[in-house]
Amino acid sequence: MVLVKLQADGASTVDRETTSAQDSAVLHRHLGASFLSLEKGQSSYLVLEDGRMIFDASGGAAVGCIGWGNRRVAEAVTRQILDVPYCPTIFYTTKAQEDLCQLLVDSTNGHMARAYIVNSGSEAMEAAIKLARQYYLELEQPQPQRVRFISRRQSYHGITLGALAVGGHVTRRAKFEPIMMKNVSQVSPCFEYRGKTNGEPDEAYVERLAKELDDEFQRVGPDTVCAFVAEPVVGAALGCVPSVPGYFKAVRTVCEKYGALLILDEVMCGMGRTGTLHAWEQEGIAPDIQTIGKGLGGGYQPVAGVLVGHRVINTFEKGTGVFVHGHTYQGHPAGCAAALEVQRIIQEEGLLKNVQELAPLLSKSLVDEVGSHPNVGNVRGRGFFWGIEFVANKETSEPFPAEDHVAMDICEFALAKNYGVGVYPGGGSVDGVRGDHIIISPPYNVSGDDIKWIVATVKRVVEDFFAAKSK
């Protein structure tokens, strides 16, 4: 089977060499789809088996932060595998793990005390949930009644059952609701485009959302809540939505009022993606627990992590000193080596400065060149993390029907030879089901000319796609 691609003239053509999932032994995400076969990654490009090159303007799922084919990272991983390929962490540690965790702790300006390295963002969130629960059992006067979590609608925190339960991605939750934990409730996201009332000042909007959170603490019992969980810039579920100024200071205050922890999920928006290594640095607060991933290792190895603040670590140290959790492959040496080298490259090559300097060009160009299209409802983001939301009616912000699969179709459309750009699809930005957006999140080392090409190409994709759709 080969997926059909919609062209600007309305015709259907196939211009890709693909691997059919039906003929594959792989349990692919979609059993009836076909997949492009990658041969290699080269700088900002993905090279297909037929030699065609796709400019990876989203870094996969906001993963690629230094581009592909970096020999320095590959050599660091190879050395580590030849030296120590695996570490049974119940007995041993490695220099790669120790150095990476020290680098991460040092990067937080004293806010975090320790780091815990795992292999995926979902694993990181599972660990964060358990850390928060155990923290209250380690207190000098334990609080075993704290078993609840509060999160936000239209959020995504991972695909494992615990992470899925604290998330608000309706579509991904739907089939598994009966077997997920029920001790999670949700409040509204801070989503200016769809959440603010007409003429509502930022301060009033923040006050309203903070009151909603406070009311939820009161409703469920304030002394039963372990933590409030949120993404500083919402990724896949909303499409790069930053909070309005003052929001995270307000929710931090609510958490402190009731003695709850603040868990910030920076798996997608962190590690430099928004212009600072940690997205919370731009909010004027620090979390108690933070999850990181994607940009941590830049895609060179499966790696993610949890950063834990002094409040939690000090309590553990005074208590049992044991975190009742563990993975066979936690602190994996190859993953640590890859992440360490990627982070050193980001530092040594000044890539965060590059993001900061080019972010205004990316944001202004997207707003100016794409934002005026009649089917673009909103362009939002921060740093090198930008989303474009598509609507059926610009005046009313009415979304397309979910069954139209607009975001996915646009991303498929963009892979055609006359565009050759990779962007990332997302859905549910209106109500968890309806609402289409794409994410543009290029590597941190792209140039100004690259940014201009990305925006110009995305503009052509959007114009041609909707022109074809209207026929």
Short mmCIF file of C-alpha atoms in Angstrom, two decimals:
data_model
loop_
_atom_site.label_atom_id
_atom_site.label_comp_id
_atom_site.label_asym_id
_atom_site.label_seq_id
_atom_site.Cartn_x
_atom_site.Cartn_y
_atom_site.Cartn_z
CA MET A 1 0.00 0.00 0.00
CA VAL A 2 1.19 3.53 -0.81
CA LEU A 3 -0.45 6.60 0.64
CA VAL A 4 -1.92 8.97 -1.95
CA LYS A 5 -0.70 12.56 -1.90
CA LEU A 6 -2.94 15.51 -2.74
CA GLN A 7 -1.31 17.91 -5.19
CA ALA A 8 -2.00 21.59 -5.77
CA ASP A 9 -3.85 20.88 -9.01
CA GLY A 10 -6.22 18.57 -7.18
CA ALA A 11 -4.78 15.44 -8.77
CA SER A 12 -3.61 12.47 -6.76
CA THR A 13 -0.10 11.26 -7.37
CA VAL A 14 2.47 9.07 -5.72
CA ASP A 15 6.01 10.40 -5.69
CA ARG A 16 7.56 8.41 -2.88
CA GLU A 17 9.29 5.13 -2.44
CA THR A 18 7.72 3.64 0.65
CA THR A 19 7.69 0.61 2.88
CA SER A 20 4.19 -0.82 3.29
CA ALA A 21 3.26 -1.48 6.91
CA GLN A 22 1.09 -4.36 5.74
CA ASP A 23 4.17 -6.11 4.38
CA SER A 24 6.31 -5.29 7.41
CA ALA A 25 7.13 -7.28 10.54
CA VAL A 26 7.14 -4.01 12.49
CA LEU A 27 4.15 -3.11 14.63
CA HIS A 28 3.95 0.37 13.13
CA ARG A 29 1.82 3.16 14.55
CA HIS A 30 -0.67 2.58 11.71
CA LEU A 31 -1.00 -0.92 10.36
CA GLY A 32 -2.49 0.21 7.06
CA ALA A 33 -0.07 3.01 6.24
CA SER A 34 3.17 3.15 4.30
CA PHE A 35 6.33 4.79 5.48
CA LEU A 36 9.18 6.63 3.83
CA SER A 37 12.43 4.74 4.20
CA LEU A 38 15.26 6.85 5.61
CA GLU A 39 18.81 6.21 4.51
CA LYS A 40 20.62 8.81 6.61
CA GLY A 41 20.47 12.17 8.30
CA GLN A 42 22.70 14.94 7.03
CA SER A 43 22.84 18.31 8.76
CA SER A 44 19.24 19.60 8.72
CA TYR A 45 18.14 17.08 6.09
CA LEU A 46 16.66 13.60 6.12
CA VAL A 47 17.87 11.65 3.10
CA LEU A 48 15.54 9.01 1.66
CA GLU A 49 16.60 5.79 -0.03
CA ASP A 50 15.82 7.32 -3.42
CA GLY A 51 18.20 10.19 -2.67
CA ARG A 52 15.50 12.76 -2.09
CA MET A 53 16.21 15.22 0.72
CA ILE A 54 13.66 16.50 3.24
CA PHE A 55 14.54 19.61 5.24
CA ASP A 56 13.64 18.55 8.77
CA ALA A 57 12.06 21.80 9.93
CA SER A 58 10.55 20.17 13.01
CA GLY A 59 13.54 18.09 14.12
CA GLY A 60 11.23 15.08 14.05
CA ALA A 61 9.03 15.63 17.11
CA ALA A 62 11.09 18.65 18.27
CA VAL A 63 13.95 16.24 18.95
CA GLY A 64 16.73 17.22 16.55
CA CYS A 65 18.52 20.19 18.11
CA ILE A 66 21.98 20.02 16.49
CA GLY A 67 21.00 18.43 13.20
CA TRP A 68 21.89 14.97 11.96
CA GLY A 69 25.11 13.14 11.19
CA ASN A 70 27.22 14.83 13.85
CA ARG A 71 30.41 12.76 13.99
CA ARG A 72 31.47 14.17 17.33
CA VAL A 73 28.37 12.73 19.02
CA ALA A 74 28.62 9.47 17.11
CA GLU A 75 32.24 9.03 18.16
CA ALA A 76 31.42 9.78 21.80
CA VAL A 77 28.71 7.12 21.77
CA THR A 78 31.00 4.62 20.02
CA ARG A 79 33.75 5.16 22.59
CA GLN A 80 31.28 4.65 25.41
CA ILE A 81 29.87 1.47 23.91
CA LEU A 82 33.36 0.05 23.45
CA ASP A 83 34.31 0.97 27.02
CA VAL A 84 31.15 0.29 29.04
CA PRO A 85 28.04 -0.52 26.98
CA TYR A 86 25.75 -1.19 29.94
CA CYS A 87 25.69 -0.31 33.62
CA PRO A 88 23.71 -2.27 36.26
CA THR A 89 22.90 0.80 38.35
CA ILE A 90 22.02 -1.18 41.46
CA PHE A 91 25.79 -1.63 41.96
CA TYR A 92 27.64 0.75 39.64
CA THR A 93 27.75 4.16 38.04
CA THR A 94 29.67 5.56 35.07
CA LYS A 95 31.57 8.74 34.42
CA ALA A 96 29.16 9.54 31.57
CA GLN A 97 26.18 9.43 33.91
CA GLU A 98 27.91 11.38 36.67
CA ASP A 99 29.17 14.07 34.28
CA LEU A 100 25.80 14.45 32.56
CA CYS A 101 23.88 14.76 35.81
CA GLN A 102 26.38 17.29 37.15
CA LEU A 103 26.10 19.34 33.97
CA LEU A 104 22.31 19.32 34.23
CA VAL A 105 22.23 20.25 37.91
CA ASP A 106 24.78 23.03 37.34
CA SER A 107 22.65 24.42 34.50
CA THR A 108 19.78 25.25 36.88
CA ASN A 109 21.58 28.02 38.80
CA GLY A 110 21.25 26.18 42.09
CA HIS A 111 17.56 25.32 41.84
CA MET A 112 17.92 21.58 41.28
CA ALA A 113 19.85 19.07 43.39
CA ARG A 114 19.94 15.79 41.47
CA ALA A 115 19.13 14.26 38.09
CA TYR A 116 17.71 10.87 37.16
CA ILE A 117 18.36 9.55 33.64
CA VAL A 118 15.90 7.31 31.80
CA ASN A 119 15.10 6.53 28.17
CA SER A 120 11.90 8.38 27.28
CA GLY A 121 9.76 11.30 28.31
CA SER A 122 7.02 8.91 29.43
CA GLU A 123 9.47 7.12 31.74
CA ALA A 124 10.54 10.49 33.10
CA MET A 125 6.97 11.48 33.91
CA GLU A 126 6.29 8.13 35.59
CA ALA A 127 9.32 8.74 37.80
CA ALA A 128 8.18 12.30 38.55
CA ILE A 129 4.74 11.09 39.63
CA LYS A 130 6.24 8.51 41.96
CA LEU A 131 8.78 10.97 43.35
CA ALA A 132 5.98 13.38 44.21
CA ARG A 133 3.95 10.69 45.97
CA GLN A 134 6.92 9.29 47.90
CA TYR A 135 8.02 12.78 48.95
CA TYR A 136 4.96 13.07 51.20
CA LEU A 137 5.68 9.69 52.75
CA GLU A 138 9.29 10.72 53.49
CA LEU A 139 8.34 13.84 55.45
CA GLU A 140 9.10 13.88 59.17
CA GLN A 141 5.35 13.95 59.60
CA PRO A 142 4.15 11.86 56.63
CA GLN A 143 1.07 12.87 54.65
CA PRO A 144 -0.17 9.56 53.20
CA GLN A 145 -3.50 11.12 52.22
CA ARG A 146 -1.79 12.97 49.36
CA VAL A 147 -2.62 10.76 46.40
CA ARG A 148 -4.05 13.18 43.83
CA PHE A 149 -2.65 15.19 40.93
CA ILE A 150 -4.04 18.21 39.11
CA SER A 151 -3.08 18.84 35.49
CA ARG A 152 -4.52 20.76 32.54
CA ARG A 153 -6.85 19.91 29.72
CA GLN A 154 -5.27 19.68 26.25
CA SER A 155 -1.93 18.65 27.69
CA TYR A 156 0.28 15.70 26.91
CA HIS A 157 2.72 14.15 29.36
CA GLY A 158 3.47 10.76 27.87
CA ILE A 159 1.93 7.55 26.57
CA THR A 160 2.41 5.09 29.47
CA LEU A 161 -0.58 4.65 31.76
CA GLY A 162 0.57 6.93 34.57
CA ALA A 163 1.79 9.65 32.24
CA LEU A 164 -1.36 9.34 30.12
CA ALA A 165 -3.51 9.69 33.22
CA VAL A 166 -1.98 13.04 34.20
CA GLY A 167 -2.24 14.26 30.63
CA GLY A 168 -5.28 15.74 28.94
CA HIS A 169 -4.96 14.38 25.40
CA VAL A 170 -8.51 13.13 24.84
CA THR A 171 -7.82 11.02 21.75
CA ARG A 172 -4.84 9.21 23.22
CA ARG A 173 -6.63 8.60 26.52
CA ALA A 174 -9.96 7.44 25.12
CA LYS A 175 -9.40 3.69 24.71
CA PHE A 176 -7.56 3.34 28.01
CA GLU A 177 -9.71 5.41 30.39
CA PRO A 178 -11.07 2.32 32.20
CA ILE A 179 -7.59 1.17 33.24
CA MET A 180 -6.03 4.54 34.10
CA MET A 181 -5.72 5.88 37.64
CA LYS A 182 -8.68 8.03 38.68
CA ASN A 183 -6.91 10.34 41.11
CA VAL A 184 -6.26 13.07 38.52
CA SER A 185 -8.40 16.12 37.78
CA GLN A 186 -7.86 18.89 35.30
CA VAL A 187 -8.21 22.63 34.91
CA SER A 188 -8.09 24.91 31.89
CA PRO A 189 -4.86 25.49 30.00
CA CYS A 190 -3.41 28.97 29.71
CA PHE A 191 -4.31 29.38 26.04
CA GLU A 192 -4.63 33.00 25.04
CA TYR A 193 -6.04 32.38 21.54
CA ARG A 194 -9.01 30.31 22.69
CA GLY A 195 -9.13 30.93 26.43
CA LYS A 196 -9.17 34.69 26.90
CA THR A 197 -12.39 36.64 26.60
CA ASN A 198 -12.54 39.66 24.29
CA GLY A 199 -10.58 42.54 25.76
CA GLU A 200 -9.55 40.60 28.85
CA PRO A 201 -6.18 41.86 30.18
CA ASP A 202 -3.43 39.35 30.90
CA GLU A 203 -3.64 40.09 34.61
CA ALA A 204 -7.36 39.32 34.74
CA TYR A 205 -6.88 36.13 32.71
CA VAL A 206 -4.12 34.95 35.06
CA GLU A 207 -6.26 35.76 38.09
CA ARG A 208 -9.16 33.78 36.62
CA LEU A 209 -7.01 30.73 35.89
CA ALA A 210 -5.33 30.88 39.30
CA LYS A 211 -8.75 30.99 40.95
CA GLU A 212 -9.85 27.97 38.90
CA LEU A 213 -6.81 26.07 40.14
CA ASP A 214 -7.39 27.21 43.71
CA ASP A 215 -11.03 26.14 43.47
CA GLU A 216 -9.95 22.71 42.20
CA PHE A 217 -7.64 22.26 45.18
CA GLN A 218 -10.57 23.11 47.42
CA ARG A 219 -12.95 20.81 45.56
CA VAL A 220 -10.77 17.69 45.78
CA GLY A 221 -9.34 18.47 49.22
CA PRO A 222 -6.19 20.60 49.31
CA ASP A 223 -4.35 18.19 51.60
CA THR A 224 -4.88 15.30 49.14
CA VAL A 225 -2.93 16.81 46.23
CA CYS A 226 0.65 15.76 45.52
CA ALA A 227 1.36 18.11 42.64
CA PHE A 228 0.18 20.33 39.83
CA VAL A 229 1.59 19.20 36.47
CA ALA A 230 2.01 21.50 33.47
CA GLU A 231 4.10 22.21 30.37
CA PRO A 232 5.66 25.71 30.35
CA VAL A 233 5.03 25.82 26.60
CA VAL A 234 2.44 23.23 25.59
CA GLY A 235 3.75 21.05 22.78
CA ALA A 236 1.97 18.29 20.88
CA ALA A 237 -1.50 18.74 22.37
CA LEU A 238 -1.87 22.48 21.73
CA GLY A 239 0.89 23.32 19.29
CA CYS A 240 3.51 25.49 21.03
CA VAL A 241 1.30 27.53 23.33
CA PRO A 242 3.22 29.68 25.84
CA SER A 243 1.55 31.05 28.94
CA VAL A 244 0.76 34.72 29.34
CA PRO A 245 3.09 36.71 31.63
CA GLY A 246 2.63 35.97 35.32
CA TYR A 247 0.73 32.71 34.93
CA PHE A 248 3.36 30.37 36.36
CA LYS A 249 4.12 32.71 39.25
CA ALA A 250 0.42 32.58 40.08
CA VAL A 251 0.13 28.78 39.95
CA ARG A 252 3.36 28.44 41.94
CA THR A 253 1.73 30.58 44.62
CA VAL A 254 -1.37 28.36 44.66
CA CYS A 255 0.77 25.23 45.01
CA GLU A 256 2.73 26.76 47.88
CA LYS A 257 -0.51 27.81 49.58
CA TYR A 258 -1.59 24.19 49.81
CA GLY A 259 1.82 22.56 50.25
CA ALA A 260 1.71 20.83 46.85
CA LEU A 261 4.65 20.31 44.50
CA LEU A 262 4.97 21.87 41.05
CA ILE A 263 6.01 19.45 38.29
CA LEU A 264 6.97 21.08 34.99
CA ASP A 265 7.08 18.90 31.90
CA GLU A 266 9.80 20.20 29.59
CA VAL A 267 10.25 17.03 27.56
CA MET A 268 9.28 18.84 24.36
CA CYS A 269 9.78 22.53 25.14
CA GLY A 270 12.97 22.27 27.19
CA MET A 271 16.73 21.91 26.79
CA GLY A 272 17.06 25.07 24.72
CA ARG A 273 14.03 24.76 22.46
CA THR A 274 12.48 28.02 23.67
CA GLY A 275 15.73 29.99 23.83
CA THR A 276 16.90 29.18 27.35
CA LEU A 277 18.12 25.76 28.40
CA HIS A 278 15.12 25.42 30.71
CA ALA A 279 11.83 27.00 29.67
CA TRP A 280 10.99 27.86 33.28
CA GLU A 281 13.89 30.32 33.34
CA GLN A 282 11.65 32.70 31.37
CA GLU A 283 8.80 32.40 33.88
CA GLY A 284 10.56 33.73 36.97
CA ILE A 285 9.99 30.53 38.96
CA ALA A 286 11.53 27.09 39.32
CA PRO A 287 9.72 23.76 39.68
CA ASP A 288 10.15 21.17 42.38
CA ILE A 289 10.45 18.42 39.78
CA GLN A 290 11.15 18.80 36.06
CA THR A 291 11.07 16.30 33.22
CA ILE A 292 13.35 16.64 30.20
CA GLY A 293 13.85 14.64 27.01
CA LYS A 294 13.89 15.15 23.24
CA GLY A 295 16.46 17.98 23.00
CA LEU A 296 18.52 16.43 25.78
CA GLY A 297 20.17 13.93 23.44
CA GLY A 298 19.08 15.44 20.16
CA GLY A 299 17.88 12.07 18.85
CA TYR A 300 21.29 10.39 18.91
CA GLN A 301 20.26 7.94 21.62
CA PRO A 302 17.05 7.28 23.57
CA VAL A 303 17.49 9.46 26.64
CA ALA A 304 15.37 11.57 28.97
CA GLY A 305 15.55 12.62 32.56
CA VAL A 306 14.12 14.09 35.73
CA LEU A 307 15.61 17.04 37.60
CA VAL A 308 14.72 17.14 41.28
CA GLY A 309 14.78 20.20 43.50
CA HIS A 310 16.36 20.57 46.93
CA ARG A 311 13.05 20.46 48.79
CA VAL A 312 12.38 16.94 47.55
CA ILE A 313 15.96 15.64 47.77
CA ASN A 314 16.51 17.02 51.27
CA THR A 315 13.38 15.24 52.42
CA PHE A 316 14.52 11.94 50.92
CA GLU A 317 17.96 12.32 52.49
CA LYS A 318 16.41 12.89 55.93
CA GLY A 319 14.01 10.01 55.35
CA THR A 320 14.74 6.57 53.93
CA GLY A 321 17.23 7.81 51.34
CA VAL A 322 15.72 5.32 48.88
CA PHE A 323 13.66 6.12 45.79
CA VAL A 324 11.45 3.06 45.32
CA HIS A 325 11.74 3.00 41.54
CA GLY A 326 14.15 1.73 38.91
CA HIS A 327 14.73 0.62 35.33
CA THR A 328 17.10 -1.94 33.88
CA TYR A 329 18.38 0.66 31.44
CA GLN A 330 18.29 3.78 33.61
CA GLY A 331 21.45 5.86 33.34
CA HIS A 332 22.35 3.95 30.19
CA PRO A 333 25.99 4.80 29.37
CA ALA A 334 25.46 5.30 25.63
CA GLY A 335 22.47 7.56 26.20
CA CYS A 336 24.37 9.57 28.81
CA ALA A 337 27.39 9.89 26.51
CA ALA A 338 25.22 11.13 23.64
CA ALA A 339 23.36 13.64 25.80
CA LEU A 340 26.55 14.90 27.38
CA GLU A 341 28.19 15.51 24.00
CA VAL A 342 25.07 17.17 22.57
CA GLN A 343 24.88 19.52 25.55
CA ARG A 344 28.58 20.34 25.28
CA ILE A 345 28.12 21.18 21.60
CA ILE A 346 25.18 23.44 22.41
CA GLN A 347 27.34 25.27 24.94
CA GLU A 348 30.59 25.43 22.98
CA GLU A 349 29.00 26.49 19.68
CA GLY A 350 26.75 29.11 21.26
CA LEU A 351 23.60 27.52 19.89
CA LEU A 352 21.28 29.01 22.50
CA LYS A 353 22.47 32.44 21.42
CA ASN A 354 21.70 31.47 17.83
CA VAL A 355 18.16 30.52 18.85
CA GLN A 356 17.73 33.79 20.71
CA GLU A 357 19.04 35.86 17.80
CA LEU A 358 17.03 34.12 15.08
CA ALA A 359 13.79 33.56 17.02
CA PRO A 360 12.46 37.05 16.17
CA LEU A 361 13.05 36.36 12.46
CA LEU A 362 11.19 33.05 12.69
CA SER A 363 8.28 34.48 14.65
CA LYS A 364 7.83 37.65 12.58
CA SER A 365 8.19 35.81 9.28
CA LEU A 366 5.62 33.18 10.24
CA VAL A 367 3.14 35.81 11.43
CA ASP A 368 3.67 38.05 8.41
CA GLU A 369 3.88 35.39 5.70
CA VAL A 370 1.57 32.64 6.97
CA GLY A 371 -0.63 34.25 9.62
CA SER A 372 -2.75 36.19 7.14
CA HIS A 373 -3.94 33.09 5.27
CA PRO A 374 -7.73 32.67 5.62
CA ASN A 375 -7.33 29.18 7.05
CA VAL A 376 -4.67 30.12 9.62
CA GLY A 377 -6.30 31.00 12.90
CA ASN A 378 -3.27 31.56 15.08
CA VAL A 379 0.53 31.53 15.00
CA ARG A 380 2.16 31.18 18.42
CA GLY A 381 5.31 29.97 20.08
CA ARG A 382 8.63 30.91 21.61
CA GLY A 383 12.26 30.52 20.54
CA PHE A 384 12.52 27.75 17.93
CA PHE A 385 9.17 26.23 18.95
CA TRP A 386 6.27 27.51 16.83
CA GLY A 387 2.79 26.28 16.06
CA ILE A 388 0.32 27.18 13.32
CA GLU A 389 -3.34 26.44 14.04
CA PHE A 390 -5.67 25.93 11.09
CA VAL A 391 -9.35 26.86 11.03
CA ALA A 392 -12.28 26.45 8.70
CA ASN A 393 -13.46 30.00 9.50
CA LYS A 394 -10.98 32.68 10.50
CA GLU A 395 -13.59 35.08 11.89
CA THR A 396 -15.22 32.56 14.22
CA SER A 397 -12.12 30.36 14.77
CA GLU A 398 -14.28 27.35 13.89
CA PRO A 399 -12.03 24.29 13.46
CA PHE A 400 -12.18 21.70 10.73
CA PRO A 401 -13.96 18.43 11.53
CA ALA A 402 -11.60 16.00 13.22
CA GLU A 403 -12.26 13.41 10.51
CA ASP A 404 -10.71 15.74 7.91
CA HIS A 405 -7.25 15.09 9.39
CA VAL A 406 -6.07 18.48 8.15
CA ALA A 407 -2.83 18.66 10.14
CA MET A 408 -1.67 15.19 9.11
CA ASP A 409 -2.63 15.79 5.48
CA ILE A 410 -0.69 19.06 5.40
CA CYS A 411 2.40 17.32 6.75
CA GLU A 412 2.06 14.57 4.13
CA PHE A 413 1.55 17.23 1.46
CA ALA A 414 4.72 19.04 2.56
CA LEU A 415 6.84 15.95 1.85
CA ALA A 416 6.20 16.16 -1.91
CA LYS A 417 9.24 16.81 -4.11
CA ASN A 418 8.29 20.40 -4.90
CA TYR A 419 8.29 21.28 -1.17
CA GLY A 420 10.54 18.79 0.65
CA VAL A 421 9.97 20.09 4.15
CA GLY A 422 9.17 18.13 7.30
CA VAL A 423 6.78 19.64 9.85
CA TYR A 424 5.02 17.94 12.77
CA PRO A 425 1.24 17.42 13.04
CA GLY A 426 -0.99 17.75 16.07
CA GLY A 427 -4.68 17.76 16.86
CA GLY A 428 -7.21 18.48 19.58
CA SER A 429 -6.26 22.09 20.24
CA VAL A 430 -9.92 23.17 20.51
CA ASP A 431 -11.51 20.53 22.71
CA GLY A 432 -9.10 17.60 22.78
CA VAL A 433 -10.53 16.16 19.57
CA ARG A 434 -11.07 18.99 17.08
CA GLY A 435 -8.37 21.48 16.19
CA ASP A 436 -5.45 21.11 13.78
CA HIS A 437 -1.95 22.50 14.09
CA ILE A 438 1.56 21.90 12.85
CA ILE A 439 4.80 22.47 14.72
CA ILE A 440 7.92 24.11 13.31
CA SER A 441 10.93 23.44 15.53
CA PRO A 442 14.20 23.49 13.56
CA PRO A 443 17.66 22.58 14.85
CA TYR A 444 19.37 25.23 16.96
CA ASN A 445 22.20 25.63 14.43
CA VAL A 446 20.16 26.69 11.40
CA SER A 447 21.01 29.96 9.66
CA GLY A 448 18.90 32.99 8.88
CA ASP A 449 18.68 31.84 5.27
CA ASP A 450 17.40 28.47 6.49
CA ILE A 451 14.68 30.23 8.48
CA LYS A 452 13.64 32.27 5.45
CA TRP A 453 13.48 29.12 3.30
CA ILE A 454 11.42 27.25 5.90
CA VAL A 455 8.87 30.05 6.18
CA ALA A 456 8.64 30.58 2.42
CA THR A 457 8.18 26.86 1.85
CA VAL A 458 5.60 26.44 4.60
CA LYS A 459 3.73 29.39 3.12
CA ARG A 460 3.63 27.63 -0.27
CA VAL A 461 2.52 24.40 1.36
CA VAL A 462 -0.35 26.11 3.19
CA GLU A 463 -1.50 28.07 0.14
CA ASP A 464 -1.32 25.12 -2.24
CA PHE A 465 -2.89 22.65 0.18
CA PHE A 466 -5.97 24.74 0.88
CA ALA A 467 -6.28 25.74 -2.77
CA ALA A 468 -6.40 22.05 -3.67
CA LYS A 469 -8.73 21.26 -0.77
CA SER A 470 -11.24 23.87 -1.90
CA LYS A 471 -11.60 22.34 -5.37
#
